[in-house]
Amino acid sequence: QKEVEQNSGPLSVPEGAIASLNCTYSDRGSQSFFWYRQYSGKSPELIMFIYSNGDKEDGRFTAQLNKASQYVSLLIRDSQPSDSATYLCAVGQGGKLIFGQGTELSVKP
Amino acid sequence: KAGVTQTPRYLIKTRGQQVTLSCSPISGHRSVSWYQQTPGQGLQFLFEYFSETQRNKGNFPGRFSGRQFSNSRSEMNVSTLELGDSALYLCASSLGDGGNSPLHFGNGTRLTVT
């Protein structure tokens, strides 16, 4: 079992829709969770981080964390074509981040 | 505030050579982490430095090494290059622990080994 799992996609949504990206992790003791966006040929860019159970909102982005289910998600409201990228989930563990393989999101005009 | 700066952006080396990559963190960030990104393995942790000390190390062979200077700038070195070392090498800085604080990545160094 991989430590951090994401659906590889591609996830395709129409412009203006809500994109839902999901991530599960195996280490129940993990305390910090991050979402990064990576455009093709570019480096990862931090979008959100969350430490406590529940929702955290920042503009069009909402991170949701459920430690009991070992599940973290990212919702993107009013998706735009410029949101098309690979989204990486990362979990803090022992002084480092463990990354999932990423979910490719495609937003169609 | 300037972001994380990595040099060089691109490198082409031959098997058996060695290479040194450089990273300047965001001003005020004392933690510097290095990651390797490949299409097959994704992003994998190499090591983290804080106040000139290696605080954490990933599961890479001893050919991969690094150091951090008193101004928090960091270098990583790969000796005896192998074809499989071809990858994007990413440096990231953070205010605190590289596993609990948000990491801010540089643009990366793309290394090609021929």
CSV table of C-alpha atoms in Angstrom, one decimal:
chain,number,residue,atom,x,y,z
A,1,GLN,CA,0.0,0.0,0.0
A,2,LYS,CA,1.4,3.4,-1.0
A,3,GLU,CA,1.8,5.9,1.8
A,4,VAL,CA,-0.2,8.6,0.0
A,5,GLU,CA,-2.6,7.7,-2.7
A,6,GLN,CA,-4.4,9.8,-5.3
A,7,ASN,CA,-6.4,9.0,-8.4
A,8,SER,CA,-4.1,9.7,-11.3
A,9,GLY,CA,-6.9,11.0,-13.5
A,10,PRO,CA,-7.2,12.7,-15.7
A,11,LEU,CA,-10.2,14.4,-14.1
A,12,SER,CA,-12.1,16.4,-16.6
A,13,VAL,CA,-14.6,19.1,-15.5
A,14,PRO,CA,-16.4,21.8,-17.4
A,15,GLU,CA,-15.5,25.4,-16.8
A,16,GLY,CA,-17.4,26.8,-13.8
A,17,ALA,CA,-17.9,23.4,-12.2
A,18,ILE,CA,-16.6,22.2,-8.9
A,19,ALA,CA,-13.5,20.0,-9.1
A,20,SER,CA,-13.0,17.5,-6.3
A,21,LEU,CA,-9.6,16.0,-5.7
A,22,ASN,CA,-9.1,13.2,-3.2
A,23,CYS,CA,-6.2,11.8,-1.2
A,24,THR,CA,-5.8,9.0,1.3
A,25,TYR,CA,-2.8,8.4,3.6
A,26,SER,CA,-1.6,5.4,5.6
A,27,ASP,CA,0.2,6.9,8.6
A,28,ARG,CA,-2.5,7.6,11.2
A,29,GLY,CA,-0.1,9.8,13.2
A,30,SER,CA,0.3,12.3,10.4
A,31,GLN,CA,-0.4,15.9,11.5
A,32,SER,CA,0.2,18.1,8.5
A,33,PHE,CA,-1.3,18.0,5.0
A,34,PHE,CA,-0.6,20.1,1.9
A,35,TRP,CA,-1.9,20.6,-1.6
A,36,TYR,CA,0.4,21.7,-4.4
A,37,ARG,CA,-0.3,22.6,-8.0
A,38,GLN,CA,2.2,21.7,-10.7
A,39,TYR,CA,1.9,23.0,-14.2
A,40,SER,CA,3.6,21.0,-16.9
A,41,GLY,CA,7.3,21.8,-16.9
A,42,LYS,CA,7.1,23.9,-13.8
A,43,SER,CA,7.8,23.3,-10.1
A,44,PRO,CA,5.1,22.6,-7.5
A,45,GLU,CA,3.3,25.6,-6.1
A,46,LEU,CA,1.7,25.6,-2.6
A,47,ILE,CA,-2.0,26.0,-2.7
A,48,MET,CA,-3.3,25.1,0.7
A,49,PHE,CA,-2.2,23.5,4.0
A,50,ILE,CA,-4.4,22.1,6.8
A,51,TYR,CA,-3.6,20.7,10.2
A,52,SER,CA,-7.0,20.3,11.9
A,53,ASN,CA,-10.0,18.2,11.1
A,54,GLY,CA,-12.7,20.1,9.1
A,55,ASP,CA,-12.6,22.6,6.3
A,56,LYS,CA,-10.3,25.4,5.4
A,57,GLU,CA,-11.2,27.9,2.7
A,58,ASP,CA,-9.0,30.2,0.7
A,59,GLY,CA,-10.7,31.9,-2.2
A,60,ARG,CA,-12.0,29.3,-4.6
A,61,PHE,CA,-10.1,26.5,-2.8
A,62,THR,CA,-11.3,24.5,0.1
A,63,ALA,CA,-9.2,21.8,1.8
A,64,GLN,CA,-11.1,19.2,3.9
A,65,LEU,CA,-9.4,16.9,6.4
A,66,ASN,CA,-10.8,13.8,8.1
A,67,LYS,CA,-8.1,12.2,10.3
A,68,ALA,CA,-10.4,9.4,11.4
A,69,SER,CA,-10.8,8.3,7.8
A,70,GLN,CA,-7.3,9.3,6.9
A,71,TYR,CA,-8.6,11.3,4.0
A,72,VAL,CA,-7.9,14.8,2.7
A,73,SER,CA,-9.5,16.5,-0.2
A,74,LEU,CA,-9.3,19.7,-2.2
A,75,LEU,CA,-12.3,21.4,-3.8
A,76,ILE,CA,-11.9,24.0,-6.5
A,77,ARG,CA,-15.0,26.1,-7.1
A,78,ASP,CA,-15.8,27.9,-10.3
A,79,SER,CA,-13.0,25.9,-12.1
A,80,GLN,CA,-11.2,27.8,-14.8
A,81,PRO,CA,-9.1,26.5,-17.7
A,82,SER,CA,-6.1,28.0,-15.9
A,83,ASP,CA,-6.7,25.5,-13.1
A,84,SER,CA,-5.7,22.7,-15.5
A,85,ALA,CA,-2.6,21.2,-13.9
A,86,THR,CA,-1.5,18.2,-11.8
A,87,TYR,CA,-2.5,18.5,-8.1
A,88,LEU,CA,-0.2,16.9,-5.6
A,89,CYS,CA,-1.2,15.8,-2.1
A,90,ALA,CA,1.5,15.8,0.5
A,91,VAL,CA,1.6,14.5,4.0
A,92,GLY,CA,4.1,15.4,6.7
A,93,GLN,CA,5.9,12.5,8.1
A,94,GLY,CA,9.2,12.5,10.1
A,95,GLY,CA,10.5,15.8,9.0
A,96,LYS,CA,9.7,15.4,5.4
A,97,LEU,CA,6.7,15.4,3.0
A,98,ILE,CA,5.5,12.3,1.4
A,99,PHE,CA,3.8,13.1,-1.9
A,100,GLY,CA,1.1,11.3,-3.8
A,101,GLN,CA,1.6,10.7,-7.5
A,102,GLY,CA,-0.7,13.5,-8.4
A,103,THR,CA,-4.1,13.9,-10.0
A,104,GLU,CA,-4.2,15.6,-13.5
A,105,LEU,CA,-7.1,18.0,-13.7
A,106,SER,CA,-8.4,19.3,-17.1
A,107,VAL,CA,-10.9,22.1,-17.1
A,108,LYS,CA,-12.7,22.3,-20.4
A,109,PRO,CA,-14.0,25.7,-21.7
B,1,LYS,CA,10.4,38.8,-1.1
B,2,ALA,CA,12.5,36.8,-3.5
B,3,GLY,CA,11.6,33.1,-3.8
B,4,VAL,CA,13.8,30.0,-3.7
B,5,THR,CA,16.5,30.3,-6.3
B,6,GLN,CA,18.1,27.2,-7.8
B,7,THR,CA,21.1,27.2,-10.2
B,8,PRO,CA,21.7,26.0,-12.8
B,9,ARG,CA,18.3,25.4,-14.4
B,10,TYR,CA,19.6,22.7,-16.8
B,11,LEU,CA,22.6,20.4,-16.7
B,12,ILE,CA,23.8,17.7,-19.1
B,13,LYS,CA,26.4,15.3,-17.7
B,14,THR,CA,28.0,12.0,-18.7
B,15,ARG,CA,27.8,8.8,-16.7
B,16,GLY,CA,30.5,8.7,-14.0
B,17,GLN,CA,30.8,12.4,-13.6
B,18,GLN,CA,29.7,14.4,-10.6
B,19,VAL,CA,27.5,17.4,-10.3
B,20,THR,CA,26.8,20.1,-7.7
B,21,LEU,CA,23.5,21.9,-7.5
B,22,SER,CA,22.9,25.1,-5.6
B,23,CYS,CA,19.9,26.5,-3.8
B,24,SER,CA,19.3,29.9,-2.1
B,25,PRO,CA,16.3,29.8,0.2
B,26,ILE,CA,13.7,32.5,0.9
B,27,SER,CA,15.1,35.1,3.2
B,28,GLY,CA,14.5,34.1,6.8
B,29,HIS,CA,13.9,30.4,6.0
B,30,ARG,CA,16.4,28.3,7.8
B,31,SER,CA,15.2,24.9,6.6
B,32,VAL,CA,16.2,23.6,3.1
B,33,SER,CA,14.9,20.4,1.7
B,34,TRP,CA,15.9,18.6,-1.5
B,35,TYR,CA,13.6,16.4,-3.6
B,36,GLN,CA,14.0,14.4,-6.7
B,37,GLN,CA,11.1,14.2,-9.2
B,38,THR,CA,10.9,11.6,-11.9
B,39,PRO,CA,7.9,10.5,-14.0
B,40,GLY,CA,8.0,7.0,-12.6
B,41,GLN,CA,8.7,7.7,-8.9
B,42,GLY,CA,7.2,11.1,-8.5
B,43,LEU,CA,8.6,13.4,-5.8
B,44,GLN,CA,10.9,11.7,-3.4
B,45,PHE,CA,12.7,13.2,-0.4
B,46,LEU,CA,16.5,13.4,-0.5
B,47,PHE,CA,17.4,15.3,2.7
B,48,GLU,CA,16.7,18.3,4.9
B,49,TYR,CA,19.1,20.8,6.4
B,50,PHE,CA,18.6,23.2,9.2
B,51,SER,CA,21.2,25.4,10.7
B,52,GLU,CA,24.0,23.7,8.7
B,53,THR,CA,23.0,20.3,10.1
B,54,GLN,CA,21.4,17.5,8.1
B,55,ARG,CA,18.2,16.8,10.1
B,56,ASN,CA,16.6,14.1,7.9
B,57,LYS,CA,17.7,11.9,5.1
B,58,GLY,CA,15.7,9.9,2.5
B,59,ASN,CA,16.4,6.5,1.1
B,60,PHE,CA,19.0,7.4,-1.5
B,61,PRO,CA,22.5,6.0,-1.9
B,62,GLY,CA,25.5,7.7,-0.4
B,63,ARG,CA,26.4,9.2,-3.9
B,64,PHE,CA,23.8,11.8,-3.0
B,65,SER,CA,25.1,14.3,-0.4
B,66,GLY,CA,24.5,17.9,0.6
B,67,ARG,CA,25.4,20.6,2.9
B,68,GLN,CA,24.2,23.9,4.2
B,69,PHE,CA,26.1,27.1,4.8
B,70,SER,CA,25.8,29.6,7.6
B,71,ASN,CA,23.7,31.9,5.3
B,72,SER,CA,21.3,29.0,4.8
B,73,ARG,CA,22.3,28.5,1.2
B,74,SER,CA,22.5,24.8,0.3
B,75,GLU,CA,24.2,22.6,-2.2
B,76,MET,CA,23.7,19.0,-3.2
B,77,ASN,CA,26.2,16.8,-4.9
B,78,VAL,CA,25.8,13.7,-6.8
B,79,SER,CA,28.9,11.7,-7.5
B,80,THR,CA,29.5,8.9,-10.1
B,81,LEU,CA,26.4,9.8,-12.0
B,82,GLU,CA,24.1,7.0,-13.4
B,83,LEU,CA,21.6,7.2,-16.2
B,84,GLY,CA,18.8,6.8,-13.6
B,85,ASP,CA,19.9,10.0,-11.9
B,86,SER,CA,18.3,12.0,-14.7
B,87,ALA,CA,15.5,13.9,-13.0
B,88,LEU,CA,14.2,17.3,-11.9
B,89,TYR,CA,15.9,18.2,-8.6
B,90,LEU,CA,13.9,20.5,-6.5
B,91,CYS,CA,15.0,22.6,-3.5
B,92,ALA,CA,12.4,23.9,-1.1
B,93,SER,CA,12.7,26.1,1.9
B,94,SER,CA,10.5,26.5,5.0
B,95,LEU,CA,10.4,28.5,8.2
B,96,GLY,CA,10.3,25.4,10.4
B,97,ASP,CA,10.3,21.7,10.2
B,98,GLY,CA,10.3,20.4,6.6
B,99,GLY,CA,7.6,17.9,7.5
B,100,ASN,CA,5.2,20.3,9.3
B,101,SER,CA,5.8,23.7,7.7
B,102,PRO,CA,4.7,24.6,4.2
B,103,LEU,CA,7.5,24.1,1.7
B,104,HIS,CA,8.2,26.6,-1.0
B,105,PHE,CA,9.9,25.2,-4.0
B,106,GLY,CA,12.4,26.7,-6.4
B,107,ASN,CA,12.2,26.3,-10.2
B,108,GLY,CA,14.3,23.2,-10.1
B,109,THR,CA,17.4,21.9,-11.8
B,110,ARG,CA,16.8,19.5,-14.7
B,111,LEU,CA,19.7,17.0,-14.8
B,112,THR,CA,20.2,14.8,-17.8
B,113,VAL,CA,22.8,12.1,-17.6
B,114,THR,CA,23.9,10.6,-20.9
